């Protein structure tokens, strides 16, 4: 009987008789223990992320030459040149009947290291991920900007994949996806999907985005907004009749909106806020939490939908008032704060209170929400449904 992920967390993964270190062997071990990520570093054994925690394999520490040989077999000559020149490289590779893997190879202290993440072969759905249904409404918009935000490893790429697939299954449109590198591979259904890999199909993301506007797309999926040039092009695309989906490394909607405006010089920030207020559809900010039953992780989402009130807050640079607007707009606009999302997961028994508190902006307020109590004008008030 195989070990469960919960058992594996408590100790090192048992690999008592390790064969020659190859990528195939490393991936086989990743699949065996349902790990999401693999880390390779000289002086440490292979390390796997299982249920959000880094776990070492019980085997000798890797030597620099061992790690180099793993990737010499994987990379083509052009990729090797790029790695030597840039000292880092993004790529993806396919393992038949298993999945695609996103890989970042880099130099540290003179030797090669790598972080490898599994991308399932099956495109995820909203239902399989447990995403809020309002995201389907985002996907049905003919134009505008949709942001998916969260920390690294929060599942942003997976959420974007579910959104792309929903559009693919339901709309006769052209989807242009700009990937660095390509992770999920889509098959055209109702939509025409063009996937361009940065560094392979086009030199850089900014060039890809500029050229993309001339390729008759209805939906443009950018990945991460990294520069003011990319943000400006994305906003212009959203204003001119395209649905633009992009990610940011921020923890909530207000941080995302501030990040977008503050990347510009002070004399240009108001114009960006005006564009953002006009074109924004909504923001979903997410994190992954360990399930109470030890069986993997579950997503928790803050959802901001651009309402007339929020549009005015953005335009007037009253971004910090948006958090309260989200908390008070649950029923009409289907918004929810992160604490509201966490409280529902705790009440449903999906995650423990301890786990939810780690992801809460205010653990004390979270406890009140779980108990059916909300803060209102400085007082603690029983939720109407609880008070009856």
PDB file of N, CA and C in Angstrom, residues 203 243 294 304 318:
ATOM      1  N   UNK A 203      10.620  37.032 -30.022  1.00  0.00           N
ATOM      2  CA  UNK A 203      11.748  37.329 -29.128  1.00  0.00           C
ATOM      3  C   UNK A 203      11.368  37.666 -27.698  1.00  0.00           C
ATOM      4  N   UNK A 243     -10.829  41.249 -25.091  1.00  0.00           N
ATOM      5  CA  UNK A 243     -10.843  40.754 -23.716  1.00  0.00           C
ATOM      6  C   UNK A 243      -9.422  40.324 -23.385  1.00  0.00           C
ATOM      7  N   UNK A 294      -5.961  16.222   4.281  1.00  0.00           N
ATOM      8  CA  UNK A 294      -4.610  15.900   3.833  1.00  0.00           C
ATOM      9  C   UNK A 294      -4.510  15.534   2.373  1.00  0.00           C
ATOM     10  N   UNK A 304     -13.110  40.662  -6.937  1.00  0.00           N
ATOM     11  CA  UNK A 304     -13.567  42.036  -7.100  1.00  0.00           C
ATOM     12  C   UNK A 304     -14.162  42.189  -8.489  1.00  0.00           C
ATOM     13  N   UNK A 318      -9.043  56.456  -4.847  1.00  0.00           N
ATOM     14  CA  UNK A 318      -9.454  56.051  -3.506  1.00  0.00           C
ATOM     15  C   UNK A 318      -9.425  54.521  -3.435  1.00  0.00           C
TER      16      UNK A 318
END
